[in-house]
């Protein structure tokens, strides 16, 4: 099992969460909520209003999201879904645990004493330079006050 931190449309209550609970795509077990240890810019960009975490450490905000434990099948699905490695790149980032639901069973890695975990995160280093000038968010909600409606893949 691998740890994945999601901050956008794959979170509970968001448009693509259905994929996280579709066991035909693999297993994803919600572990808790977290926040990036380093600051990153989270922008909503492109004609489909997609949330992107730009891989510019030290700039922006501590991004809020959810931590999942996923099997290899789900990790492969997420790589494909996220257009990895072209649109997003899957990298390890340090995530501060905010709220933990994981049971910490045998063989399940625990957070360090300071509550920090290493998780895979889909961020991007391949973005148009003008995205750096977009508004930065600390969390994403598809129906948030930003007024930028996310366009589902099946509607593009």
mmCIF file of C-alpha atoms in Angstrom, residues 43-52 131 134 148:
data_model
loop_
_atom_site.group_PDB
_atom_site.id
_atom_site.type_symbol
_atom_site.label_atom_id
_atom_site.label_comp_id
_atom_site.label_asym_id
_atom_site.label_seq_id
_atom_site.Cartn_x
_atom_site.Cartn_y
_atom_site.Cartn_z
ATOM 1 C CA UNK A 43 -4.306 27.448 -8.628
ATOM 2 C CA UNK A 44 -7.443 26.809 -10.661
ATOM 3 C CA UNK A 45 -6.447 26.930 -14.300
ATOM 4 C CA UNK A 46 -7.217 26.080 -17.891
ATOM 5 C CA UNK A 47 -10.512 26.103 -19.733
ATOM 6 C CA UNK A 48 -11.840 23.263 -17.526
ATOM 7 C CA UNK A 49 -11.015 25.014 -14.213
ATOM 8 C CA UNK A 50 -8.798 22.210 -12.927
ATOM 9 C CA UNK A 51 -7.016 22.590 -9.562
ATOM 10 C CA UNK A 52 -3.235 22.338 -9.862
ATOM 11 C CA UNK A 131 -0.285 30.279 -14.002
ATOM 12 C CA UNK A 134 -3.201 33.269 -10.790
ATOM 13 C CA UNK A 148 -14.755 28.710 -11.358
#
